[in-house]
């Protein structure tokens, strides 16, 4: 598959994209194709990388963030994000079984299950969730700031899913089979 936009190396990217590409390369030890595609727009690349950084420093644990990511990726049929976040979830301490369950929107942990249900409800209902959906998260032990962060994780993953699907970005992580079709 050929990407629908150029996958830029730092040397070929706009000058304003280079600092972010250098930081991304430093964080991953390589520059994943998704970021190389987004590098066509310095503003989009800076926004995406800052979004990852901000949520990485948030109150939602990395493992839960990755579980949310695979649930959203599977729902949106984004093979790239499913592969990337499955690998990152394993690095964050999730078992393969936990990541597979999260891909289906499920978890044996009640709090994680509540977060995944809410995340998928956001995706399926295009943000049109009910007061009861938010109350269910509070009942599962999430504070209001964490509830907002869960929504932010969904929003970031919608951004990355759309980039990868719309631009046919080649997967450069170990492949994971989608469970559902978008």
N, CA and C of each residue as an Amber inpcrd file, in Angstrom:
protein
   546
   0.8460000  -1.1760000   0.0000000   0.0000000   0.0000000   0.0000000
   0.8880000   1.2350000   0.0000000   0.5260000   2.2100000  -0.7850000
   1.2590000   3.4680000  -0.8530000   0.4700000   4.5360000  -0.1200000
   1.1660000   5.2690000   0.7260000   0.5140000   6.3540000   1.4560000
   0.0110000   7.4110000   0.4830000  -1.0690000   8.0650000   0.8550000
  -1.6770000   9.0840000  -0.0010000  -1.0460000  10.4610000   0.1530000
  -0.1760000  10.6020000   1.1400000   0.6520000  11.7990000   1.2990000
   2.0850000  11.3100000   1.4880000   3.0700000  12.1340000   1.1690000
   4.4510000  11.6860000   1.3500000   4.7750000  11.3800000   2.8150000
   5.5810000  10.3380000   3.0140000   6.1070000  10.0110000   4.3420000
   7.4800000  10.6660000   4.4170000   7.5580000  11.7710000   5.1080000
   8.7450000  12.6110000   5.0880000   9.7750000  12.2120000   6.1390000
  11.0200000  12.1450000   5.7130000  12.1370000  12.0310000   6.6500000
  12.4530000  13.4440000   7.1260000  13.1330000  13.5600000   8.2520000
  13.4390000  14.8780000   8.8060000  14.1270000  15.7720000   7.7780000
  15.0480000  15.2220000   7.0000000  15.7910000  16.0180000   6.0210000
  14.8940000  16.5770000   4.9190000  13.7610000  15.9110000   4.6500000
  12.8530000  16.3340000   3.5800000  11.6500000  17.1180000   4.0830000
  11.4690000  17.1560000   5.3890000  10.2900000  17.7920000   5.9820000
  10.4470000  19.3070000   6.0150000   9.3340000  20.0180000   6.1070000
   9.4330000  21.4640000   6.3060000  10.2870000  21.7530000   7.5510000
  11.0100000  22.8150000   7.5030000  11.9180000  23.1790000   8.6030000
  11.1920000  23.1740000   9.9480000   9.9670000  23.6720000   9.9980000
   9.2210000  23.7590000  11.2620000   8.8010000  22.3900000  11.7990000
   8.8300000  21.3600000  10.9640000   8.4960000  19.9990000  11.4270000
   9.6980000  19.2930000  12.0430000  10.8910000  19.7510000  11.7350000
  12.0970000  19.0180000  12.1240000  12.2960000  18.8700000  13.6270000
  12.0610000  19.8970000  14.4410000  12.2440000  19.6840000  15.8960000
  11.3160000  18.5950000  16.4560000  10.0810000  18.5810000  16.0030000
   9.1490000  17.5360000  16.4730000   9.5800000  16.1690000  15.9760000
   9.9840000  16.0780000  14.7160000  10.4530000  14.7920000  14.1890000
  11.6760000  14.2940000  14.9560000  12.5850000  15.2160000  15.3260000
  13.7490000  14.8190000  16.1200000  13.3200000  14.2880000  17.4860000
  12.3570000  14.9520000  18.1210000  11.8670000  14.5050000  19.4230000
  11.1730000  13.1480000  19.3150000  10.3970000  12.9650000  18.2800000
   9.6940000  11.7040000  18.0510000  10.7000000  10.5810000  17.8160000
  11.7050000  10.8510000  16.9880000  12.7420000   9.8510000  16.7320000
  13.4540000   9.4850000  18.0300000  13.7250000  10.4700000  18.8570000
  14.3740000  10.2110000  20.1380000  13.5070000   9.3770000  21.0660000
  12.2110000   9.6110000  21.0470000  11.2940000   8.8760000  21.9230000
  11.1130000   7.4260000  21.4800000  11.0840000   7.1860000  20.1680000
  10.8060000   5.8510000  19.6430000  12.0560000   5.1120000  19.1660000
  13.1450000   5.8250000  18.9560000  14.3320000   5.2050000  18.3720000
  14.2120000   5.0760000  16.8570000  13.1400000   5.5500000  16.3130000
  12.8370000   5.5720000  14.8840000  11.7030000   6.5860000  14.7250000
  11.3430000   6.8830000  13.4970000  10.2190000   7.7900000  13.2760000
   9.0820000   7.0050000  12.6390000   8.0480000   6.6800000  13.4370000
   6.9200000   5.9220000  12.8860000   6.2800000   6.6350000  11.6810000
   5.8010000   5.8320000  10.7480000   5.2170000   6.3530000   9.5130000
   4.1110000   7.3780000   9.7520000   3.3020000   7.1940000  10.7920000
   2.2200000   8.1410000  11.0340000   2.7730000   9.5560000  11.1890000
   3.8260000   9.7020000  11.9850000   4.4060000  11.0230000  12.2000000
   5.0610000  11.5550000  10.9290000   5.6180000  10.6620000  10.1370000
   6.2190000  11.0740000   8.8610000   5.1490000  11.6150000   7.9190000
   3.9390000  11.0520000   7.9690000   2.8330000  11.5640000   7.1540000
   2.3760000  12.9300000   7.6690000   2.2240000  13.0390000   8.9710000
   1.7280000  14.2820000   9.5620000   2.7540000  15.4080000   9.4260000
   4.0310000  15.0560000   9.2760000   5.0940000  16.0620000   9.1410000
   4.9000000  16.9760000   7.9410000   4.0280000  16.6050000   7.0110000
   3.7230000  17.4930000   5.8890000   3.1640000  18.8260000   6.3830000
   2.5480000  18.8350000   7.5550000   2.0250000  20.0620000   8.1550000
   2.7110000  20.2710000   9.5000000   3.6040000  21.2400000   9.6060000
   4.2440000  21.4890000  10.9000000   3.2330000  21.7400000  12.0220000
   2.1640000  22.4660000  11.7360000   1.1670000  22.7560000  12.7680000
   0.4840000  21.4720000  13.2510000   0.1020000  20.6010000  12.3190000
  -0.5530000  19.3540000  12.7080000   0.4010000  18.4530000  13.4860000
   1.6550000  18.3940000  13.0530000   2.6320000  17.5670000  13.7560000
   2.8800000  18.0890000  15.1680000   3.0530000  19.3930000  15.2990000
   3.2580000  19.9710000  16.6280000   2.0530000  19.7270000  17.5190000
   0.8640000  19.8780000  16.9720000  -0.3530000  19.6490000  17.7590000
  -0.4440000  18.1930000  18.2070000  -0.2020000  17.2640000  17.2880000
  -0.3000000  15.8450000  17.6170000   0.7290000  15.4620000  18.6810000
   1.9720000  15.8730000  18.4820000   3.0370000  15.4860000  19.4170000
   2.7970000  16.1090000  20.7910000   2.3420000  17.3570000  20.8220000
   2.0290000  18.0050000  22.1000000   0.8650000  17.3000000  22.7960000
  -0.1190000  16.8630000  22.0300000  -1.2830000  16.1540000  22.5790000
  -0.8150000  14.8490000  23.2390000   0.0380000  14.1020000  22.5420000
   0.5910000  12.8730000  23.1390000   1.3450000  13.1930000  24.4260000
   2.1750000  14.2220000  24.3830000   2.9730000  14.5810000  25.5540000
   2.1220000  14.9960000  26.7360000   1.1140000  15.8080000  26.4780000
   0.2560000  16.2830000  27.5570000  -0.4940000  15.1230000  28.2110000
  -1.0630000  14.2410000  27.4000000  -1.8000000  13.1110000  27.9740000
  -0.8670000  12.1150000  28.6460000   0.3570000  12.0070000  28.1460000
   1.3380000  11.1410000  28.7880000   1.6610000  11.5860000  30.2030000
   1.4710000  12.8630000  30.4900000   1.6930000  13.3990000  31.8260000
   0.4230000  13.5640000  32.6270000  -0.6680000  13.0150000  32.1360000
  -1.9550000  13.1630000  32.8140000  -2.1550000  12.1560000  33.9330000
  -3.3710000  12.1080000  34.4390000  -3.6840000  11.2280000  35.5670000
  -4.1790000   9.8400000  35.1580000  -4.4800000   9.6600000  33.8800000
  -4.8850000   8.3440000  33.3830000  -3.6070000   7.5280000  33.1760000
  -3.5000000   6.3470000  33.7840000  -2.2850000   5.5360000  33.5960000
  -2.0680000   5.1570000  32.1270000  -0.7970000   5.0120000  31.7580000
  -0.4430000   4.6850000  30.3760000  -1.1600000   3.4310000  29.8900000
  -1.2330000   2.4240000  30.7280000  -1.8890000   1.1680000  30.3300000
  -3.3390000   1.4240000  29.9270000  -4.0780000   2.1850000  30.7190000
  -5.4710000   2.4820000  30.3870000  -5.5490000   3.3220000  29.1200000
  -4.6440000   4.2740000  28.9540000  -4.6320000   5.0710000  27.7240000
  -4.4640000   4.2010000  26.4970000  -3.5990000   3.1950000  26.5930000
  -3.3780000   2.2890000  25.4580000  -4.5810000   1.3740000  25.2380000
  -5.2440000   0.9760000  26.3190000  -6.4470000   0.1510000  26.1700000
  -7.5550000   0.9480000  25.4830000  -7.6990000   2.2080000  25.8630000
  -8.6670000   3.0790000  25.1780000  -8.2980000   3.1870000  23.6960000
  -7.0170000   3.3690000  23.4260000  -6.5620000   3.5300000  22.0400000
  -6.9020000   2.3230000  21.1740000  -6.7090000   1.1010000  21.6930000
  -7.0000000  -0.0660000  20.8570000  -8.5040000  -0.2560000  20.6690000
  -9.2960000   0.0930000  21.6810000 -10.7540000  -0.0030000  21.5260000
 -11.2310000   0.9510000  20.4330000 -10.7410000   2.1920000  20.4740000
 -11.1270000   3.1900000  19.4730000 -10.5960000   2.7960000  18.0980000
  -9.3590000   2.3220000  18.0330000  -8.7740000   1.9180000  16.7470000
  -9.5690000   0.7910000  16.1090000  -9.9390000  -0.2000000  16.9150000
 -10.6990000  -1.3050000  16.3480000 -12.0570000  -0.8170000  15.8440000
 -12.7050000   0.0310000  16.6130000 -14.0240000   0.5340000  16.2080000
 -13.9320000   1.3380000  14.9180000 -12.8150000   2.0290000  14.7060000
 -12.6310000   2.8410000  13.5050000 -11.8700000   2.1120000  12.4040000
 -11.6260000   0.8120000  12.5830000 -10.9000000  -0.0060000  11.6030000
  -9.5570000   0.6030000  11.2270000  -8.8420000   1.1040000  12.2280000
  -7.5170000   1.6750000  11.9940000  -6.4600000   0.6380000  12.3570000
  -5.9960000  -0.0690000  11.3480000  -4.9980000  -1.1110000  11.5690000
  -3.6900000  -0.5450000  12.1050000  -3.3280000   0.6540000  11.6710000
  -2.0900000   1.2700000  12.1240000  -2.1350000   1.4970000  13.6370000
  -3.1540000   2.1840000  14.1060000  -3.2410000   2.4960000  15.5420000
  -3.4390000   1.2350000  16.3730000  -4.1680000   0.2790000  15.8570000
  -4.3430000  -0.9730000  16.5800000  -2.9950000  -1.6450000  16.8050000
  -2.1880000  -1.7040000  15.7660000  -0.8630000  -2.3210000  15.8870000
   0.0370000  -1.5220000  16.8280000   0.0920000  -0.2150000  16.6260000
   0.9840000   0.6260000  17.4360000   0.5980000   0.5890000  18.9130000
  -0.6820000   0.7530000  19.2020000  -1.0990000   0.8380000  20.6040000
  -1.1400000  -0.5170000  21.2960000  -1.2710000  -1.5960000  20.5360000
  -1.1260000  -2.9170000  21.1470000   0.3160000  -3.0890000  21.6230000
   1.2650000  -2.7080000  20.7850000   2.6780000  -2.7900000  21.1780000
   2.9700000  -1.8700000  22.3580000   2.4570000  -0.6440000  22.3170000
   2.6980000   0.2980000  23.4080000   1.9970000  -0.1430000  24.6970000
   0.8370000  -0.7630000  24.5700000   0.1370000  -1.2810000  25.7500000
   0.9220000  -2.3890000  26.4280000   1.5330000  -3.2300000  25.6330000
   2.3700000  -4.3060000  26.1910000   3.5560000  -3.6890000  26.9320000
   4.1430000  -2.6210000  26.3670000   5.2550000  -1.9310000  27.0410000
   4.7880000  -1.2490000  28.3200000   3.5150000  -0.8800000  28.3870000
   2.9530000  -0.2180000  29.5650000   2.4910000  -1.2280000  30.6220000
   2.7000000  -2.5180000  30.3670000   2.3980000  -3.5260000  31.3780000
   1.1500000  -4.3480000  31.1610000   0.4440000  -4.1330000  30.0800000
  -0.7600000  -4.9220000  29.7940000  -0.3600000  -6.2760000  29.2170000
  -1.1290000  -7.2860000  29.5510000  -0.9070000  -8.5980000  28.9500000
  -1.5230000  -8.6080000  27.5570000  -1.1420000  -9.5970000  26.7650000
  -1.7490000  -9.7360000  25.4390000  -3.2560000  -9.9420000  25.5760000
  -3.6750000 -10.7090000  26.5770000  -5.1020000 -10.9500000  26.8000000
  -5.8300000  -9.6550000  27.1650000  -5.2030000  -8.8140000  27.9770000
  -5.8310000  -7.5320000  28.3360000  -5.9770000  -6.6300000  27.1140000
  -4.9670000  -6.6240000  26.2480000  -5.0510000  -5.7860000  25.0560000
  -6.0870000  -6.3260000  24.0760000  -6.1720000  -7.6280000  23.9650000
  -7.1740000  -8.2320000  23.0880000  -8.5840000  -7.9300000  23.5980000
  -8.7730000  -8.0340000  24.9030000 -10.0810000  -7.7190000  25.4930000
 -10.4130000  -6.2410000  25.2760000  -9.4280000  -5.3780000  25.4810000
  -9.6580000  -3.9390000  25.2990000 -10.0370000  -3.6320000  23.8580000
  -9.4380000  -4.3350000  22.9340000  -9.7620000  -4.1630000  21.5190000
 -11.2600000  -4.3880000  21.3010000 -11.8360000  -5.2980000  22.0580000
 -13.2710000  -5.5760000  21.9730000 -14.0830000  -4.6810000  22.9050000
 -13.4040000  -3.7430000  23.6030000 -14.1030000  -2.8500000  24.5260000
 -14.3980000  -3.4900000  25.8660000 -13.6230000  -4.5120000  26.2330000
 -13.8940000  -5.2730000  27.4600000 -12.6740000  -5.3050000  28.3710000
 -12.9360000  -5.5210000  29.6630000 -11.8760000  -5.6940000  30.6510000
 -12.4510000  -6.3910000  31.8700000 -11.6310000  -7.2250000  32.5050000
 -12.0280000  -7.8620000  33.7650000 -12.0060000  -6.8580000  34.9160000
 -11.2480000  -5.7650000  34.7490000 -11.1770000  -4.7170000  35.7670000
 -12.3910000  -3.7980000  35.6070000 -13.2110000  -3.6280000  36.6470000
 -14.4350000  -2.8200000  36.5000000 -14.1780000  -1.3710000  36.0790000
 -13.1270000  -0.7450000  36.5910000 -12.8380000   0.6340000  36.2110000
 -12.4370000   0.7450000  34.7510000 -11.5700000  -0.1540000  34.3270000
 -11.1510000  -0.1580000  32.9160000 -12.3450000  -0.4440000  32.0190000
 -13.1870000  -1.3820000  32.4170000 -14.3750000  -1.7040000  31.6180000
 -15.2800000  -0.4790000  31.4830000 -15.4500000   0.2680000  32.5680000
 -16.2870000   1.4790000  32.5200000 -15.6750000   2.5220000  31.5890000
 -14.3620000   2.7030000  31.6650000 -13.6930000   3.6760000  30.8020000
 -13.8230000   3.2780000  29.3350000 -13.6660000   1.9890000  29.0360000
 -13.7770000   1.5250000  27.6540000 -15.2020000   1.6700000  27.1320000
 -16.1910000   1.3770000  27.9760000 -17.5880000   1.5530000  27.5580000
 -17.8490000   3.0180000  27.2060000 -17.3580000   3.9130000  28.0730000
 -17.5530000   5.3450000  27.8330000 -16.8370000   5.7790000  26.5540000
 -15.6000000   5.3430000  26.3730000 -14.8360000   5.7120000  25.1820000
 -15.5600000   5.2750000  23.9130000 -16.0410000   4.0500000  23.9020000
 -16.7310000   3.5600000  22.7050000 -18.0780000   4.2460000  22.5150000
 -18.7240000   4.5900000  23.6140000 -19.9850000   5.3280000  23.5010000
 -19.7240000   6.6990000  22.8570000 -18.6240000   7.3550000  23.2730000
 -18.2560000   8.6320000  22.6550000 -18.0890000   8.4840000  21.1440000
 -17.3770000   7.4320000  20.7360000 -17.1230000   7.2110000  19.3140000
 -18.4340000   6.9110000  18.5800000 -19.1780000   5.9650000  19.1090000
 -20.4060000   5.5270000  18.4370000 -21.4620000   6.6190000  18.3730000
 -21.5420000   7.4300000  19.4260000 -22.5770000   8.4620000  19.5010000
 -22.0540000   9.8430000  19.0980000 -20.8040000   9.8760000  18.5880000
 -20.1830000  11.1380000  18.1470000 -20.2640000  12.2020000  19.2320000
 -19.9570000  11.7630000  20.4590000 -19.9080000  12.6750000  21.5920000
 -21.2360000  12.8940000  22.3000000 -22.3220000  12.3900000  21.7270000
 -23.6490000  12.6240000  22.2920000 -23.9390000  11.6330000  23.4270000
 -23.1600000  11.7270000  24.5000000 -23.3570000  10.8410000  25.6410000
 -24.3500000  11.4700000  26.6090000 -24.8400000  10.6610000  27.5290000
 -25.8380000  11.1350000  28.4820000 -25.1990000  11.4510000  29.8330000
 -25.9600000  12.1110000  30.6790000 -25.5180000  12.3560000  32.0510000
 -25.2630000  11.0260000  32.7490000 -26.0680000  10.0090000  32.4410000
 -25.8950000   8.6900000  33.0270000 -24.5690000   8.0540000  32.6390000
 -24.1060000   8.3240000  31.4180000 -22.8100000   7.7930000  30.9860000
 -21.6830000   8.3810000  31.8340000 -21.7680000   9.6620000  32.1260000
 -20.7500000  10.3260000  32.9510000 -20.8710000   9.8460000  34.3960000
 -22.0940000   9.7260000  34.8840000 -22.3260000   9.2450000  36.2520000
 -21.7610000   7.8390000  36.4390000 -21.8700000   7.0040000  35.4190000
 -21.3310000   5.6380000  35.5060000 -19.8150000   5.6570000  35.6890000
 -19.1400000   6.5970000  35.0540000 -17.6960000   6.7170000  35.2470000
 -17.3720000   7.1640000  36.6680000 -18.1270000   8.1200000  37.1720000
 -17.9050000   8.5470000  38.5680000 -18.1250000   7.3680000  39.5130000
 -19.1630000   6.5860000  39.2610000 -19.4590000   5.4220000  40.1170000
 -18.3430000   4.3900000  40.0430000 -17.6140000   4.3590000  38.9280000
 -16.4920000   3.4240000  38.7670000 -15.2130000   3.9690000  39.4030000
 -15.2890000   5.1700000  39.9930000 -14.1440000   5.7190000  40.7220000
 -13.3550000   6.7950000  40.0080000 -13.8330000   7.2640000  38.8670000
 -13.1100000   8.2920000  38.1390000 -13.5310000   9.6820000  38.6030000
 -12.5390000  10.5340000  38.8400000 -12.7790000  11.9360000  39.1740000
 -13.0810000  12.7030000  37.8860000 -13.6420000  13.8970000  38.0430000
 -14.0290000  14.6770000  36.8680000 -12.8550000  14.9460000  35.9280000
 -11.6870000  15.2560000  36.4660000 -10.5210000  15.4930000  35.6140000
 -10.1530000  14.2600000  34.8140000 -10.2780000  13.0930000  35.4160000
  -9.9790000  11.8490000  34.7040000 -11.0150000  11.5760000  33.6170000
 -12.2470000  11.9400000  33.8810000 -13.3030000  11.7620000  32.8770000
 -13.0120000  12.6380000  31.6580000 -12.5760000  13.8620000  31.9160000
 -12.2000000  14.7420000  30.8090000 -10.9980000  14.1610000  30.0650000
 -10.0340000  13.5990000  30.7900000  -8.8780000  12.9840000  30.1350000
  -9.2600000  11.7840000  29.2910000 -10.2140000  10.9910000  29.7440000
 -10.6730000   9.8580000  28.9340000 -11.2030000  10.3890000  27.6010000
 -12.0020000  11.4460000  27.6550000 -12.5070000  12.0470000  26.4280000
 -11.3430000  12.5630000  25.5730000 -10.3320000  13.1580000  26.1990000
  -9.1780000  13.6540000  25.4530000  -8.4270000  12.5010000  24.7710000
  -8.3000000  11.3660000  25.4450000  -7.6690000  10.2000000  24.8180000
  -8.4680000   9.7670000  23.5910000  -9.7750000   9.7620000  23.7050000
 -10.6070000   9.4020000  22.5560000 -10.3820000  10.3970000  21.4160000
 -10.3720000  11.6810000  21.7300000 -10.1890000  12.7020000  20.6930000
  -8.8360000  12.5520000  19.9990000  -7.7760000  12.3350000  20.7600000
  -6.4620000  12.1340000  20.1490000  -6.4740000  10.9080000  19.2490000
  -7.1000000   9.8460000  19.7020000  -7.1260000   8.6300000  18.8930000
  -8.0010000   8.7770000  17.6630000  -9.0400000   9.5730000  17.7200000
  -9.8060000   9.8590000  16.5020000  -8.9150000  10.5820000  15.4970000
  -8.1320000  11.5470000  15.9640000  -7.2000000  12.2800000  15.1100000
  -6.2280000  11.3100000  14.4460000  -5.5960000  10.4610000  15.2420000
  -4.6000000   9.5480000  14.6670000  -5.2550000   8.4890000  13.7860000
  -6.4090000   7.9780000  14.1860000  -7.1100000   6.9970000  13.3470000
  -7.4270000   7.6010000  11.9910000  -7.9450000   8.8110000  11.9840000
  -8.3360000   9.4390000  10.7280000  -7.1230000   9.7040000   9.8480000
  -6.0100000  10.1270000  10.4390000  -4.7870000  10.3340000   9.6660000
  -4.3960000   9.0380000   8.9700000  -4.3330000   7.9660000   9.7300000
  -3.8390000   6.7010000   9.1930000  -4.7890000   6.0670000   8.1840000
  -6.0670000   6.1560000   8.4250000  -7.0340000   5.5740000   7.4980000
  -7.1590000   6.4430000   6.2450000  -7.3410000   7.7370000   6.4160000
  -7.5450000   8.6280000   5.2690000  -6.3280000   8.6720000   4.3460000
  -5.1270000   8.6190000   4.9320000  -3.9110000   8.7330000   4.1420000
  -3.2480000   7.3910000   3.8560000  -3.9270000   6.2810000   4.2160000
  -3.4160000   4.9280000   3.9350000  -1.9650000   4.7760000   4.3790000
  -1.6890000   5.1740000   5.6220000  -0.3260000   5.1120000   6.1390000
   0.0560000   3.6470000   6.3680000   1.1690000   3.2070000   5.7770000
   1.6020000   1.8130000   5.9590000   1.9610000   1.5190000   7.4220000
   1.4870000   0.3850000   7.8980000   1.7410000  -0.0400000   9.2810000
   3.1990000  -0.4510000   9.4160000   3.8680000   0.1150000  10.4060000
   5.2660000  -0.2220000  10.6730000   5.4700000  -0.7380000  12.1060000
   4.4340000  -1.3560000  12.6440000   4.4550000  -2.0610000  13.9200000
   3.9580000  -3.4770000  13.6460000   4.2250000  -4.4270000  14.5370000
   3.6970000  -5.7860000  14.3170000   2.1660000  -5.7550000  14.1700000
   1.6710000  -6.3590000  13.1050000   0.2450000  -6.3150000  12.7920000
  -0.6310000  -7.0090000  13.8230000  -1.8410000  -6.4740000  13.9830000
  -2.8630000  -7.0450000  14.8600000  -4.1450000  -7.0930000  14.0460000
  -4.8470000  -8.2030000  14.1300000  -6.0820000  -8.3720000  13.3500000
  -7.2190000  -7.5730000  13.9680000  -7.9270000  -6.8330000  13.1340000
  -9.1140000  -6.1100000  13.5700000 -10.1900000  -7.1030000  13.9800000
 -10.9620000  -6.7690000  14.9960000 -12.1060000  -7.5830000  15.4220000
 -13.3730000  -7.1700000  14.7020000 -13.5140000  -5.8400000  14.5020000
 -14.7620000  -5.3270000  13.9460000 -14.4710000  -4.5060000  12.6950000
 -15.4820000  -4.2690000  11.9440000 -15.3810000  -3.3890000  10.7820000
 -16.0290000  -2.0690000  11.1520000 -15.4750000  -0.9980000  10.6510000
 -16.0030000   0.3290000  10.9560000 -17.3620000   0.5250000  10.2970000
